[in-house]
PDB file of C-alpha atoms in Angstrom:
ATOM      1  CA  UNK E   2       5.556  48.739   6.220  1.00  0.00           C
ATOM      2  CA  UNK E   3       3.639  50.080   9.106  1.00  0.00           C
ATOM      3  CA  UNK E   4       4.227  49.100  12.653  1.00  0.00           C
ATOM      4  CA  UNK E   5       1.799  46.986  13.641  1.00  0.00           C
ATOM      5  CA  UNK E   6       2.906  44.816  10.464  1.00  0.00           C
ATOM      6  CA  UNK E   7       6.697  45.015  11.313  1.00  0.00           C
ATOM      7  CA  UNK E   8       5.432  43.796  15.295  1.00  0.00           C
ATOM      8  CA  UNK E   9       3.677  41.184  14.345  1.00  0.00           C
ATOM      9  CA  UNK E  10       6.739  40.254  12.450  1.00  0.00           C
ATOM     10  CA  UNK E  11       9.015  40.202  15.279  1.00  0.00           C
ATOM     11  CA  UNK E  12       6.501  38.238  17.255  1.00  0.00           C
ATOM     12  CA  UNK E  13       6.550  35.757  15.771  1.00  0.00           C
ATOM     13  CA  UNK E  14      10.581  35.074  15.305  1.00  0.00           C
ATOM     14  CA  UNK E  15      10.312  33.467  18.631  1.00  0.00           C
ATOM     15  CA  UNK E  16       7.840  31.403  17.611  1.00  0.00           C
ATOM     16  CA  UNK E  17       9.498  30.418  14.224  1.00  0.00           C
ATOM     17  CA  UNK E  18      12.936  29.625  16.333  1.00  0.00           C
ATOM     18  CA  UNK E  19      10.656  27.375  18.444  1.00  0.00           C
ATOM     19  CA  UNK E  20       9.463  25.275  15.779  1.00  0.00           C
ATOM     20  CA  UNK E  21      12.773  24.820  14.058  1.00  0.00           C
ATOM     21  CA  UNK E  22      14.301  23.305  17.307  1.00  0.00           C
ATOM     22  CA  UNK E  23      11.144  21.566  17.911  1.00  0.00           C
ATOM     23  CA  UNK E  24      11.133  19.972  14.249  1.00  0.00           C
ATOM     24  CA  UNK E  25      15.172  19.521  14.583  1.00  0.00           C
ATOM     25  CA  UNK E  26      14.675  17.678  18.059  1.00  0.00           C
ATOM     26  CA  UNK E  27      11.344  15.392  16.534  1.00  0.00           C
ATOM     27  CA  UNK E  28      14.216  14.606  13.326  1.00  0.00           C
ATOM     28  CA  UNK E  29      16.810  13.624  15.912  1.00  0.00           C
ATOM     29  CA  UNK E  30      14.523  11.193  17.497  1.00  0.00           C
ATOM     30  CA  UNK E  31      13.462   9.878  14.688  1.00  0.00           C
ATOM     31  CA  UNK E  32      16.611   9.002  13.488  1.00  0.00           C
ATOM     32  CA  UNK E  33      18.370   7.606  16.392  1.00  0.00           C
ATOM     33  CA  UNK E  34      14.971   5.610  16.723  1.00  0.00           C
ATOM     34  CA  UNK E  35      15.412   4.639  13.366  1.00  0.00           C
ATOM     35  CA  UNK E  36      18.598   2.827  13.875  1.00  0.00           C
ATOM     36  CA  UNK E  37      18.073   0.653  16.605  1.00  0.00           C
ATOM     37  CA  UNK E  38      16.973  -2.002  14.675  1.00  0.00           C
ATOM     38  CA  UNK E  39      20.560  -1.947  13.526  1.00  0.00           C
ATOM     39  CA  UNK E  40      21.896  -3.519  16.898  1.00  0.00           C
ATOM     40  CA  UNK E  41      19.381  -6.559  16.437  1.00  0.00           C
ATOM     41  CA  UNK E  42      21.213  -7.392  12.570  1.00  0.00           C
ATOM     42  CA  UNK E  43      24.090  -9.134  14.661  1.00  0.00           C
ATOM     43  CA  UNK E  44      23.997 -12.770  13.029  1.00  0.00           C
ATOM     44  CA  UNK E  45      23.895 -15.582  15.893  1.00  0.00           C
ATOM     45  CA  UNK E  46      26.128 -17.544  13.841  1.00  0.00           C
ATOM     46  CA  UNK E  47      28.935 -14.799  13.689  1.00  0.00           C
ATOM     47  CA  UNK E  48      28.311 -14.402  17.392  1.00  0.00           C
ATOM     48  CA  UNK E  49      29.162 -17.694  18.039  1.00  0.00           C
ATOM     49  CA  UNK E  50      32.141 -17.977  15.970  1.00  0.00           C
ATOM     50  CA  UNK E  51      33.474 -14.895  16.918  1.00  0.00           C
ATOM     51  CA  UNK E  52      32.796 -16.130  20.639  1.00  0.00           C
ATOM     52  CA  UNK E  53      34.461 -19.644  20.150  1.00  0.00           C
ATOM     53  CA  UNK E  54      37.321 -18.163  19.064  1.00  0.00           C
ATOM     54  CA  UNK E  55      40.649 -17.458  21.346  1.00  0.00           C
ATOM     55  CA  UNK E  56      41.616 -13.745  22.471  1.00  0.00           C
ATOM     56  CA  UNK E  57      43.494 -13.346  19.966  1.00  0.00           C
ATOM     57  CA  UNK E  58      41.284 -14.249  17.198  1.00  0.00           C
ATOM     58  CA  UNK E  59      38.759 -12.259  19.212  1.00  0.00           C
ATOM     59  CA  UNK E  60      40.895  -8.889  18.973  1.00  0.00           C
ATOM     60  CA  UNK E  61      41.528  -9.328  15.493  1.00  0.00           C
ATOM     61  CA  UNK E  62      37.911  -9.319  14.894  1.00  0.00           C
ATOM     62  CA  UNK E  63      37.522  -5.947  16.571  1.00  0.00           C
ATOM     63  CA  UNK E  64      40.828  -4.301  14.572  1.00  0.00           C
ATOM     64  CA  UNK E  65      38.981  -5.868  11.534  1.00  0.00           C
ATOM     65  CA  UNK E  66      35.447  -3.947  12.480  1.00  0.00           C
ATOM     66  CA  UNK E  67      37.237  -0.837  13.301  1.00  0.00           C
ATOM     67  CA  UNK E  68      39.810  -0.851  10.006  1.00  0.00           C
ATOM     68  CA  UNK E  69      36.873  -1.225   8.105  1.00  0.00           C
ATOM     69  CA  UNK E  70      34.789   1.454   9.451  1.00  0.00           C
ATOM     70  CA  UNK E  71      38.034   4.156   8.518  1.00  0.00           C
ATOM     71  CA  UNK E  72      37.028   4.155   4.648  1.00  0.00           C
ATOM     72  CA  UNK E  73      33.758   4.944   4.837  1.00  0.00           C
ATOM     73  CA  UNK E  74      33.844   7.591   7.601  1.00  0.00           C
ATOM     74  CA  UNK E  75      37.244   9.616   6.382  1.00  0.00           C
ATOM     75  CA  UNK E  76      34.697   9.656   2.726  1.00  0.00           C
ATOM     76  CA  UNK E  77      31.693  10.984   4.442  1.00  0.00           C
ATOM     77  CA  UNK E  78      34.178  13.612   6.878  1.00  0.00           C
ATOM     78  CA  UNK E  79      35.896  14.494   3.131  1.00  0.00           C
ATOM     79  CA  UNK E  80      32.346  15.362   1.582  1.00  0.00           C
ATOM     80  CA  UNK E  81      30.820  17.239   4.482  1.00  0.00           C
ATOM     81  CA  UNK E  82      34.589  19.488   4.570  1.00  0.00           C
ATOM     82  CA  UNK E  83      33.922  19.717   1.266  1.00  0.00           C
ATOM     83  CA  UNK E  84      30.280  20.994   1.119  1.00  0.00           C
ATOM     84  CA  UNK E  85      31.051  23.316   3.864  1.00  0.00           C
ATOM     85  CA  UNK E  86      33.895  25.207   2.182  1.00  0.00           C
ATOM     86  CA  UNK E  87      31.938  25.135  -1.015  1.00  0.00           C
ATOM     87  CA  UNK E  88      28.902  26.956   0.858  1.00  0.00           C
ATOM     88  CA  UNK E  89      31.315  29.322   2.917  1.00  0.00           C
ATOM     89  CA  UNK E  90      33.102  30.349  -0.536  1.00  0.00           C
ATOM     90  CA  UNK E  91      29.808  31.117  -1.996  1.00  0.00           C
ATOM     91  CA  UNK E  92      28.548  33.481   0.981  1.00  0.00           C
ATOM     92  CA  UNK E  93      31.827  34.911   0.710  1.00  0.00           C
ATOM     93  CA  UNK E  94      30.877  35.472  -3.181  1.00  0.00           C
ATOM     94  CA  UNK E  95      27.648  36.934  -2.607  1.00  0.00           C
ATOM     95  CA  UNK E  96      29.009  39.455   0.384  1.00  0.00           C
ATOM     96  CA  UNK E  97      31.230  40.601  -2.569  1.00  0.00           C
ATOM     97  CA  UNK E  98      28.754  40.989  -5.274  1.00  0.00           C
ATOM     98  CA  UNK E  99      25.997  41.689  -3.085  1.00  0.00           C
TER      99      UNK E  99
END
């Protein structure tokens, strides 16, 4: 490869790193945009019941939401521990064999 060709290369890493954050930072957006209509899903009728009732019932109702929310998030902290060893053991294979 000649020089020009390899400069023109690394002119245009900057550029490339650019547009990844720049895509990465338009995909954030995007999807904390996309879950705001999430907060509107709260059913008046729950509301009211959950407001009518006494403290206690009240604070029961927020153990309840948070108890439930422990299944699904230790699963998705499992899978992404998971995938992450599995992709660090298979760099670590191809430093080896490579």
């Amino acid at each position: 490869m000649n020089s020009t060709a390899e400069s023109a290369k690394v002119a245009r890493r900057p550029q490339r790193r650019f547009e990844r954050r720049l895509l990465s930072v338009l995909l954030g957006m995007v999807f904390a945009l996309s879950t705001a209509p999430a907060f509107a899903q709260g059913c008046i009728m729950c509301y009211e019941s959950a407001k009518g009732a006494p403290k206690d019932g009240q604070r029961a109702l927020s153990r309840a939401i948070l108890i439930l929310l422990v299944p699904p998030l230790s699963a998705m902290t499992f899978g992404v521990g998971m995938a992450l060893r599995y992709g660090r053991q298979r760099d670590r294979e191809k430093e080896i064999s490579g």
